[in-house]
């Protein structure tokens, strides 16, 4: 019970990070982006590559931090991966979605995003192989926090949860204290009026992809630390991310954060009553329940 | 020689079966503008349905009604329709991409159910052992498959004709009106949510029929047959052929199916041994590229939708451009 609660919060924090970018894109560009989850896998693999590269170049970086399995090089690799993944998201938009935005309807973009997801996911598996990978091959033992009820926690997990919360807090300050935050709010409330006031829409769209991609990369690395780095990560997470966005209400960033935690908790608590094989279907049930009782989401506005 | 012919029979049978599913999707997306991201769910409901309703009860199997074949197919189609009824009830009145997400979720849930509900669906091993009508009477796999090909072709022609007559009927115009401008249709006293729901159910039932024919052909169904990639294959077939055009849907199916089978054959034959594991991966990238490139470069497909203009229009007053539409309509 307590173990499920902890696992739920941990997975929830990762989902929240991923859902922030998705909700921004779904609100601003008005399409359900089925390829967003692939940015998580892309971020996880880019970090893996730079982690190994940095270890080779600067051997001192391969030292682990404290009792974590995390190395200094991985921390640096995460930062690099955030940038690379964010820029990749901009490039994908430039190659595919931007062209369809001008010529076709939003549903064509939904459709194209399926294609993009297939391409990205399978290119990753073509380059990195079908087998899943680990950031650190050493076995990390969990600490027995309590025996009855049983609660096992790895130090890495505490780190992941803490970092996820810190990143969300930083993003909160960016949203509420900077010009970018105000501009984002303005554009999402009324794009035309925001443009009249000198907010450049194309610029904002690029920033949204950059930030959404960057946060997705962190989420991907954290998911990889907690489980494994696999090209199927995106496929496994896409529905949970959508569930988080819909629970929170499309366009609500704080809603997406709350939705992420809720979906993570619900998926893990559901294991108490459902056989574990049914876990992938839980986000779908959440989506159906929310859509039938409160389609605008818990934090969305009624339009 | 007989090998090539029996391969061709297999190729065409599955091609025609898939074409039926593509026609169902065309009714939803091509005519009504409904985004169904879970074709594999409705196909799967039909495929599992026909074996559950028509198969006999085996050891450890909860359901196996042993109904006569036509009733088993009807039950399978109704099962797919019921699934669409429930999903559509919740989503067809909401923002359009909610339907895409919800149907995508249905596909995952159905596959998940098929994989886990062992006593009903046989779990990961699937369901096998299905007595096909006339199989023992013909008693020769080659002639049976040939007969089955003809049966599937007849079903395809019937489905095609029904959909064509729907497309040309006032109801077909209503579907397109809702696709083009929901508010305008509403202002004429139509109920877009209800009509979208109807089209969604009807299209899904056609996909269920396709699934039932698929499972009948193999006399076997497993979760491997209803993976999400099936949805993307069927989508790519429709968009390559031309959404909104039933002839295009059938043509697109055969083109993409030939590309899929051909690339699989070429890769297994010519690719180096260590690349053999990645044949599926390369084919998935191919499907993704087909979808993205068609949308970007040829969004109308090989056979674009034809304008159908009401016969009561006064042609003499129309401008010069409309001579073109007349030619297209065949007047």
XYZ file of C-alpha atoms in Angstrom:
634
model
C 0.000 0.000 0.000
C 2.649 2.535 1.085
C 5.004 1.119 -1.553
C 2.351 1.732 -4.235
C 1.844 5.242 -2.891
C 5.554 6.038 -3.127
C 5.949 4.464 -6.574
C 2.868 6.366 -7.709
C 4.252 9.719 -6.584
C 7.613 8.956 -8.183
C 6.145 7.957 -11.553
C 3.721 10.867 -11.193
C 6.569 13.377 -10.947
C 8.061 11.971 -14.159
C 4.706 12.085 -15.953
C 4.197 15.671 -14.790
C 7.472 16.755 -16.387
C 6.458 15.089 -19.651
C 2.903 16.390 -19.598
C 3.893 20.074 -19.250
C 5.234 20.202 -22.793
C 2.343 18.184 -24.190
C -0.320 20.420 -22.676
C 1.406 23.558 -23.997
C 1.561 22.136 -27.522
C -2.001 20.827 -27.415
C -3.273 24.210 -26.317
C -1.166 26.513 -28.480
C -0.993 24.467 -31.677
C -4.379 22.818 -31.144
C -3.477 19.236 -31.873
C -2.976 16.060 -29.871
C 0.694 15.312 -30.441
C 1.138 11.542 -30.375
C 4.875 11.943 -30.954
C 5.504 13.908 -27.740
C 6.233 10.742 -25.760
C 8.963 9.856 -28.259
C 10.808 12.984 -27.118
C 11.168 11.249 -23.743
C 12.915 8.261 -25.324
C 14.987 10.546 -27.534
C 16.089 12.524 -24.458
C 16.937 9.358 -22.562
C 19.123 8.020 -25.392
C 20.838 11.345 -26.092
C 21.760 11.526 -22.400
C 23.063 7.957 -22.593
C 25.333 8.858 -25.503
C 26.724 12.007 -23.888
C 27.116 10.214 -20.560
C 29.423 7.645 -22.176
C 31.225 10.305 -24.234
C 31.921 12.502 -21.208
C 33.150 9.501 -19.232
C 35.611 8.708 -22.010
C 36.801 12.296 -22.362
C 37.027 13.190 -18.672
C 37.528 9.982 -16.643
C 37.043 11.842 -13.352
C 33.406 12.428 -14.205
C 32.549 8.742 -13.990
C 32.565 8.986 -10.205
C 29.180 8.418 -8.603
C 27.629 11.058 -6.399
C 27.130 10.119 -2.761
C 25.223 6.867 -2.451
C 23.565 7.323 -5.835
C 24.256 5.297 -8.942
C 24.211 8.651 -10.699
C 27.504 9.997 -12.043
C 28.625 13.582 -12.586
C 28.840 12.874 -16.288
C 25.171 11.844 -16.384
C 24.154 15.119 -14.718
C 26.025 17.030 -17.423
C 24.604 14.715 -20.070
C 21.065 15.484 -18.887
C 21.651 19.209 -19.397
C 23.059 18.618 -22.886
C 20.196 16.243 -23.698
C 17.635 18.879 -22.684
C 19.085 21.213 -25.289
C 19.449 18.576 -28.005
C 15.936 17.210 -27.480
C 14.415 20.691 -27.392
C 16.142 21.602 -30.647
C 15.044 18.272 -32.169
C 11.446 19.133 -31.279
C 11.841 22.468 -33.076
C 13.315 20.715 -36.118
C 10.476 18.173 -36.238
C 7.988 21.036 -36.048
C 9.813 22.855 -38.818
C 9.971 19.759 -41.026
C 6.433 18.463 -40.527
C 3.946 20.233 -38.294
C 4.637 23.821 -39.409
C 3.898 22.913 -43.025
C 0.620 21.244 -42.104
C -0.393 24.107 -39.781
C -0.567 26.412 -42.762
C -2.144 24.072 -45.296
C -4.271 21.488 -43.474
C -6.487 21.142 -40.446
C -5.424 20.214 -36.906
C -6.503 16.595 -37.413
C -3.926 16.251 -40.196
C -1.313 17.233 -37.621
C -2.636 14.578 -35.202
C -2.333 12.101 -38.028
C 1.172 13.246 -38.966
C 2.215 12.972 -35.319
C 1.418 9.235 -35.447
C 3.775 8.967 -38.413
C 6.469 11.031 -36.694
C 6.182 8.829 -33.579
C 6.638 5.675 -35.672
C 9.665 7.124 -37.447
C 11.411 8.463 -34.327
C 10.739 5.355 -32.226
C 11.979 2.913 -34.832
C 14.967 5.017 -35.884
C 16.036 4.945 -32.228
C 15.746 1.160 -32.135
C 17.598 0.899 -35.429
C 20.501 2.980 -34.074
C 20.645 1.721 -30.486
C 19.288 -1.800 -30.843
C 16.206 -3.572 -29.598
C 17.644 -4.409 -26.154
C 17.045 -1.959 -23.339
C 20.001 -0.281 -21.687
C 21.005 1.019 -18.265
C 22.837 4.212 -17.321
C 24.803 2.324 -14.719
C 25.378 -1.418 -14.900
C 26.063 -1.723 -11.180
C 23.240 -3.159 -9.145
C 21.790 -0.623 -6.747
C 20.172 -2.014 -3.661
C 17.057 -0.460 -2.274
C 16.994 0.747 1.296
C 14.414 -0.925 3.491
C 12.691 2.088 5.025
C 10.175 0.028 6.925
C 9.377 -3.672 7.091
C 5.732 -3.660 8.031
C 4.246 -2.223 5.890
C 7.069 -2.987 3.469
C 8.626 0.080 1.879
C 11.728 -0.178 -0.283
C 13.265 3.003 -1.663
C 16.375 3.517 -3.747
C 18.424 6.658 -3.140
C 18.233 7.318 -6.880
C 14.467 7.477 -6.593
C 14.658 10.105 -3.867
C 17.009 12.098 -6.070
C 14.689 11.789 -9.101
C 11.664 12.899 -7.098
C 13.568 15.814 -5.552
C 15.010 16.981 -8.868
C 11.641 16.727 -10.595
C 10.079 18.907 -7.917
C 12.951 21.426 -8.123
C 12.644 21.667 -11.916
C 8.895 22.211 -11.663
C 9.463 24.897 -9.025
C 11.970 26.668 -11.297
C 9.485 26.469 -14.153
C 6.829 27.919 -11.861
C 9.037 30.949 -11.189
C 9.739 31.318 -14.910
C 6.001 31.327 -15.591
C 5.046 33.726 -12.828
C 8.032 36.104 -12.713
C 9.474 36.524 -16.223
C 8.428 38.302 -19.384
C 8.385 34.938 -21.115
C 5.879 33.650 -18.559
C 3.584 36.624 -19.115
C 3.943 36.344 -22.880
C 3.045 32.664 -22.716
C -0.041 33.406 -20.684
C -1.007 36.194 -23.056
C -0.596 34.035 -26.145
C -2.598 31.183 -24.673
C -5.446 33.503 -23.636
C -5.638 35.549 -26.818
C -3.044 35.045 -29.557
C -4.194 37.998 -31.670
C -4.142 40.470 -28.813
C -0.770 39.157 -27.668
C 0.646 39.738 -31.148
C -0.717 43.274 -31.183
C 1.257 43.817 -27.991
C 4.489 42.731 -29.618
C 4.668 39.042 -28.735
C 6.114 37.167 -31.694
C 3.988 34.071 -32.208
C 6.532 32.088 -34.257
C 9.124 32.826 -31.579
C 6.780 31.641 -28.819
C 6.033 28.415 -30.699
C 9.754 27.679 -30.959
C 10.183 28.373 -27.239
C 7.310 26.042 -26.385
C 8.899 23.208 -28.362
C 12.292 23.955 -26.780
C 10.946 23.919 -23.227
C 8.544 21.034 -23.825
C 11.322 19.000 -25.425
C 13.782 19.882 -22.656
C 11.388 18.842 -19.896
C 10.534 15.676 -21.847
C 14.245 14.831 -21.988
C 14.578 15.105 -18.191
C 11.463 12.989 -17.766
C 12.897 10.392 -20.151
C 16.212 10.180 -18.286
C 14.436 9.910 -14.934
C 12.166 7.198 -16.287
C 15.237 5.424 -17.632
C 16.983 5.703 -14.244
C 13.931 4.301 -12.498
C 13.336 1.519 -15.051
C 15.425 0.992 -18.163
C 16.265 2.998 -21.244
C 14.184 1.432 -23.974
C 12.931 2.551 -27.360
C 9.476 1.394 -26.232
C 9.426 4.060 -23.494
C 7.416 6.468 -25.620
C 4.908 3.814 -26.624
C 4.445 2.827 -22.979
C 4.022 6.394 -21.725
C 2.020 8.121 -24.458
C -1.391 7.275 -23.059
C -0.401 8.193 -19.487
C 0.811 11.584 -20.710
C -2.458 12.230 -22.515
C -4.352 11.127 -19.414
C -2.336 13.606 -17.320
C -3.095 16.442 -19.754
C -6.802 15.629 -19.973
C -7.149 15.249 -16.194
C -5.489 18.631 -15.734
C -7.390 20.294 -18.556
C -5.761 21.056 -21.906
C -3.612 24.179 -21.664
C -3.319 24.245 -17.896
C 0.337 23.770 -16.952
C -0.390 23.400 -13.242
C -3.225 21.063 -14.202
C -0.782 18.907 -16.154
C 1.491 18.682 -13.110
C -1.425 17.686 -10.863
C -2.704 15.348 -13.574
C 0.687 13.659 -13.833
C 0.740 12.909 -10.114
C -2.879 11.754 -10.196
C -2.328 9.387 -13.113
C 0.884 8.036 -11.594
C -0.842 7.426 -8.274
C -3.963 5.924 -9.841
C -1.951 3.564 -12.067
C 0.042 2.257 -9.118
C -2.842 2.133 -6.650
C -4.891 0.234 -9.251
C -2.404 -2.607 -8.877
C -3.892 -3.227 -5.441
C -7.142 -4.391 -7.040
C -6.148 -5.293 -10.627
C -3.695 -7.931 -11.878
C -0.514 -6.153 -13.016
C -1.118 -7.136 -16.651
C -3.949 -4.623 -16.840
C -1.764 -1.667 -15.810
C -1.382 -0.275 -19.383
C -5.171 0.074 -19.640
C -5.535 2.196 -16.489
C -4.738 5.579 -18.140
C -7.438 4.827 -20.702
C -9.996 4.246 -17.945
C -8.952 7.542 -16.334
C -9.422 9.333 -19.670
C -12.888 7.831 -20.116
C -13.961 8.757 -16.577
C -12.703 12.344 -16.848
C -14.214 12.854 -20.309
C -17.604 11.607 -19.165
C -17.821 13.603 -15.933
C -15.678 16.697 -16.516
C -14.434 16.961 -20.115
C -12.685 20.294 -19.530
C -10.456 18.593 -16.947
C -10.133 19.292 -13.250
C -8.386 22.638 -13.738
C -9.571 23.597 -17.202
C -11.979 26.379 -17.949
C -15.434 25.687 -19.286
C -15.491 27.052 -22.808
C 3.627 -22.483 -60.246
C 1.036 -23.708 -57.793
C 3.176 -22.068 -55.082
C 2.967 -18.680 -56.776
C -0.770 -18.994 -57.289
C -1.440 -19.970 -53.692
C 0.749 -17.061 -52.558
C -1.226 -14.736 -54.804
C -4.444 -16.124 -53.332
C -3.138 -15.387 -49.826
C -1.986 -11.901 -50.877
C -5.334 -10.969 -52.410
C -7.408 -12.481 -49.604
C -5.664 -10.451 -46.894
C -5.569 -7.424 -49.219
C -9.351 -7.545 -49.738
C -9.952 -8.160 -46.023
C -7.880 -5.075 -45.183
C -9.637 -3.105 -47.922
C -12.929 -3.643 -46.069
C -11.403 -2.114 -42.922
C -10.032 0.773 -44.992
C -13.521 1.383 -46.418
C -14.853 1.521 -42.852
C -12.194 4.079 -41.962
C -13.030 6.040 -45.102
C -16.621 6.389 -43.916
C -15.333 7.791 -40.607
C -12.412 9.947 -41.744
C -12.985 10.476 -45.460
C -16.664 11.348 -45.321
C -17.320 12.467 -41.753
C -13.933 13.751 -40.578
C -13.792 11.464 -37.536
C -10.334 10.538 -36.337
C -10.273 6.879 -35.302
C -6.870 6.141 -33.754
C -7.923 2.649 -32.697
C -8.845 0.770 -35.867
C -7.121 -2.314 -34.438
C -9.573 -2.357 -31.492
C -12.670 -2.666 -33.677
C -10.919 -5.037 -36.062
C -9.896 -7.052 -32.999
C -13.406 -7.061 -31.539
C -14.663 -8.589 -34.796
C -11.789 -11.055 -35.040
C -12.143 -12.318 -31.475
C -15.915 -12.092 -31.747
C -16.229 -14.482 -34.681
C -14.112 -17.161 -32.993
C -15.799 -16.739 -29.609
C -19.295 -16.876 -31.110
C -18.625 -19.424 -33.824
C -15.985 -21.627 -32.231
C -16.804 -24.619 -30.107
C -16.148 -24.752 -26.400
C -12.710 -26.122 -25.642
C -11.147 -27.138 -22.372
C -10.429 -24.181 -20.118
C -12.367 -21.858 -22.397
C -15.238 -19.887 -20.909
C -16.935 -18.777 -24.109
C -17.379 -20.726 -27.316
C -20.962 -20.552 -28.436
C -20.646 -22.667 -31.553
C -23.170 -20.572 -33.477
C -23.658 -21.122 -37.233
C -21.165 -19.027 -39.204
C -23.488 -16.210 -40.415
C -24.659 -15.642 -36.840
C -21.084 -15.682 -35.560
C -20.124 -12.981 -38.101
C -23.191 -10.935 -37.217
C -22.306 -11.237 -33.537
C -18.723 -10.163 -34.237
C -19.910 -7.115 -36.174
C -22.330 -6.207 -33.384
C -19.565 -6.573 -30.791
C -17.412 -4.060 -32.695
C -20.463 -1.801 -32.991
C -21.162 -2.029 -29.270
C -17.583 -1.018 -28.489
C -17.928 1.969 -30.825
C -21.302 2.855 -29.303
C -19.792 3.132 -25.829
C -16.651 5.026 -26.851
C -18.580 7.302 -29.188
C -21.155 8.100 -26.541
C -18.458 9.742 -24.450
C -16.286 11.329 -27.124
C -18.140 12.262 -30.324
C -19.590 15.414 -28.769
C -16.202 16.680 -27.490
C -13.191 18.435 -28.988
C -12.216 16.451 -32.081
C -8.830 15.198 -30.976
C -10.359 13.659 -27.838
C -11.794 10.996 -30.135
C -8.293 10.324 -31.460
C -6.910 9.903 -27.936
C -9.840 7.847 -26.649
C -9.838 5.479 -29.623
C -6.073 5.099 -29.356
C -6.715 4.157 -25.719
C -9.401 1.637 -26.694
C -6.908 -0.103 -28.953
C -4.435 -0.440 -26.081
C -7.175 -1.590 -23.696
C -8.517 -4.203 -26.141
C -5.041 -5.590 -26.846
C -4.382 -5.574 -23.096
C -7.628 -7.425 -22.435
C -6.872 -9.979 -25.154
C -3.442 -10.574 -23.642
C -4.599 -10.907 -20.031
C -8.105 -12.324 -19.962
C -6.871 -15.859 -20.597
C -10.083 -17.743 -19.792
C -11.977 -15.734 -22.419
C -9.415 -14.757 -25.051
C -6.786 -17.445 -24.658
C -4.253 -14.844 -23.475
C -0.989 -14.364 -25.357
C -1.356 -17.802 -26.985
C -4.539 -16.676 -28.710
C -7.514 -18.709 -29.857
C -7.208 -21.434 -32.434
C -9.228 -24.315 -33.777
C -12.166 -22.806 -35.563
C -14.287 -24.953 -37.851
C -14.725 -22.947 -41.054
C -17.855 -23.508 -43.152
C -17.333 -25.884 -46.110
C -13.747 -26.538 -44.991
C -14.319 -30.268 -44.548
C -16.602 -30.443 -47.585
C -13.939 -29.000 -49.912
C -11.223 -30.885 -48.051
C -8.335 -29.331 -49.961
C -6.506 -26.248 -48.610
C -5.789 -24.811 -52.053
C -9.362 -24.940 -53.347
C -10.730 -23.878 -50.007
C -8.510 -20.783 -49.977
C -9.529 -19.976 -53.524
C -13.208 -20.301 -52.599
C -12.601 -18.126 -49.552
C -10.903 -15.478 -51.702
C -14.015 -15.314 -53.884
C -16.227 -15.075 -50.797
C -14.134 -12.181 -49.403
C -14.210 -10.432 -52.780
C -18.009 -10.708 -52.865
C -18.239 -9.234 -49.361
C -15.881 -6.420 -50.382
C -18.023 -5.609 -53.430
C -21.191 -5.580 -51.309
C -19.612 -3.295 -48.674
C -18.240 -1.036 -51.422
C -21.646 -0.705 -53.078
C -23.417 0.010 -49.811
C -20.878 2.724 -48.954
C -21.072 4.207 -52.447
C -24.844 4.452 -52.228
C -24.545 6.028 -48.772
C -22.046 8.541 -50.149
C -24.435 9.546 -52.936
C -27.511 9.662 -50.720
C -28.747 12.712 -48.798
C -27.231 11.083 -45.714
C -23.823 11.099 -47.427
C -24.203 14.802 -48.127
C -25.110 15.319 -44.486
C -21.883 13.542 -43.421
C -19.785 15.749 -45.669
C -21.659 18.844 -44.539
C -20.766 18.012 -40.937
C -17.166 17.405 -41.915
C -16.930 20.738 -43.707
C -18.900 22.973 -41.370
C -20.509 21.646 -38.256
C -22.145 24.935 -37.296
C -23.727 25.341 -40.706
C -25.133 21.809 -40.521
C -26.475 22.556 -37.062
C -28.158 25.711 -38.280
C -30.081 23.567 -40.792
C -31.537 21.582 -37.924
C -29.144 18.634 -38.048
C -27.554 17.136 -34.971
C -23.825 16.775 -35.733
C -23.016 14.873 -32.534
C -25.643 12.211 -33.249
C -24.724 11.831 -36.919
C -21.003 11.647 -36.079
C -21.820 8.956 -33.542
C -23.814 6.971 -36.134
C -21.030 7.184 -38.719
C -18.499 6.183 -36.087
C -20.510 3.078 -35.134
C -21.201 2.082 -38.745
C -17.548 2.491 -39.759
C -16.398 0.492 -36.732
C -18.838 -2.305 -37.553
C -17.316 -2.536 -41.027
C -13.882 -2.798 -39.381
C -15.326 -5.544 -37.168
C -16.505 -7.385 -40.299
C -13.006 -7.120 -41.710
C -11.573 -8.541 -38.471
C -14.071 -11.409 -38.536
C -13.033 -12.337 -42.098
C -9.369 -12.104 -41.103
C -9.800 -14.465 -38.141
C -11.856 -16.841 -40.300
C -9.066 -17.013 -42.870
C -6.438 -18.024 -40.321
C -8.907 -19.867 -38.025
C -6.729 -18.270 -35.350
C -6.392 -14.952 -33.577
C -3.875 -13.696 -31.030
C -2.917 -10.304 -29.545
C -0.071 -10.192 -32.098
C -2.681 -9.682 -34.833
C -4.218 -6.565 -33.284
C -1.145 -4.488 -32.394
C -1.398 -0.693 -32.831
C 0.722 -0.907 -36.007
C -2.346 -2.360 -37.745
C -4.112 0.965 -37.193
C -1.256 2.842 -38.834
C -1.097 0.416 -41.749
C -4.796 0.899 -42.413
C -4.457 4.660 -42.101
C -1.568 4.745 -44.559
C -3.635 2.682 -47.012
C -6.483 5.173 -46.869
C -4.351 8.278 -47.198
C -2.265 6.864 -50.048
C -5.399 5.890 -51.940
C -7.252 9.114 -51.257
C -9.579 9.699 -48.326
C -13.129 10.460 -49.331
C -12.909 8.177 -52.343
C -13.952 4.534 -51.934
C -12.182 3.417 -55.085
C -9.054 5.172 -53.818
C -9.408 3.354 -50.499
C -9.329 -0.048 -52.224
C -6.502 0.976 -54.543
C -4.453 2.393 -51.651
C -4.934 -0.826 -49.699
C -3.521 -2.962 -52.487
C -0.615 -0.561 -53.146
C 0.478 -0.328 -49.491
C -0.160 -4.037 -48.837
C 2.002 -4.902 -51.860
C 4.689 -2.532 -50.578
C 4.519 -4.107 -47.114
C 4.687 -7.703 -48.354
C 7.273 -6.832 -51.008
C 9.570 -4.970 -48.626
C 9.310 -7.771 -46.065
C 10.240 -10.314 -48.718
C 13.123 -8.215 -50.097
C 14.518 -7.466 -46.634
C 14.450 -11.084 -45.451
C 16.034 -12.201 -48.723
C 18.713 -9.586 -49.268
C 19.476 -7.962 -45.915
C 22.508 -9.305 -43.999
C 21.821 -11.820 -41.252
C 22.493 -9.380 -38.404
C 19.918 -6.973 -39.864
C 17.184 -9.613 -40.033
C 15.980 -8.729 -36.550
C 15.238 -5.224 -37.772
C 13.003 -6.074 -40.742
C 9.915 -5.025 -38.753
C 11.647 -1.861 -37.553
C 12.468 -0.803 -41.101
C 8.924 -1.550 -42.250
C 7.494 0.553 -39.391
C 9.708 3.470 -40.432
C 8.412 2.964 -43.955
C 4.778 3.211 -42.798
C 5.624 6.341 -40.791
C 7.317 7.894 -43.815
C 4.369 7.020 -46.070
C 2.005 8.790 -43.661
C 4.128 11.923 -43.206
C 5.242 12.272 -46.831
C 1.755 11.707 -48.253
C 0.342 14.336 -45.900
C 3.061 16.791 -46.884
C 3.282 16.225 -50.621
C 0.070 14.593 -51.848
C -2.578 15.010 -49.137
C -5.409 14.101 -51.516
C -3.906 10.698 -52.345
C -3.777 8.778 -55.629
C -7.495 9.126 -56.349
C -8.699 12.405 -54.809
C -12.211 12.864 -53.530
C -14.652 13.766 -56.286
C -16.922 16.706 -55.907
C -20.538 15.657 -55.890
C -22.836 18.513 -56.697
C -26.574 18.418 -56.357
C -28.344 17.686 -59.640
C -30.872 20.403 -58.946
C -28.244 23.124 -59.392
C -28.821 25.339 -62.390
C -25.769 24.704 -64.504
C -26.402 27.394 -67.083
C -25.899 30.114 -64.526
C -22.693 28.662 -63.103
C -19.329 30.070 -64.004
C -16.804 28.561 -66.351
C -15.015 26.633 -63.580
C -18.100 24.606 -62.899
C -17.853 22.982 -66.290
C -14.989 21.175 -64.640
C -17.111 19.973 -61.741
C -19.703 18.717 -64.195
C -17.062 16.714 -65.972
C -15.897 15.305 -62.648
C -19.393 14.332 -61.642
C -19.876 12.807 -65.060
C -22.761 14.963 -66.250
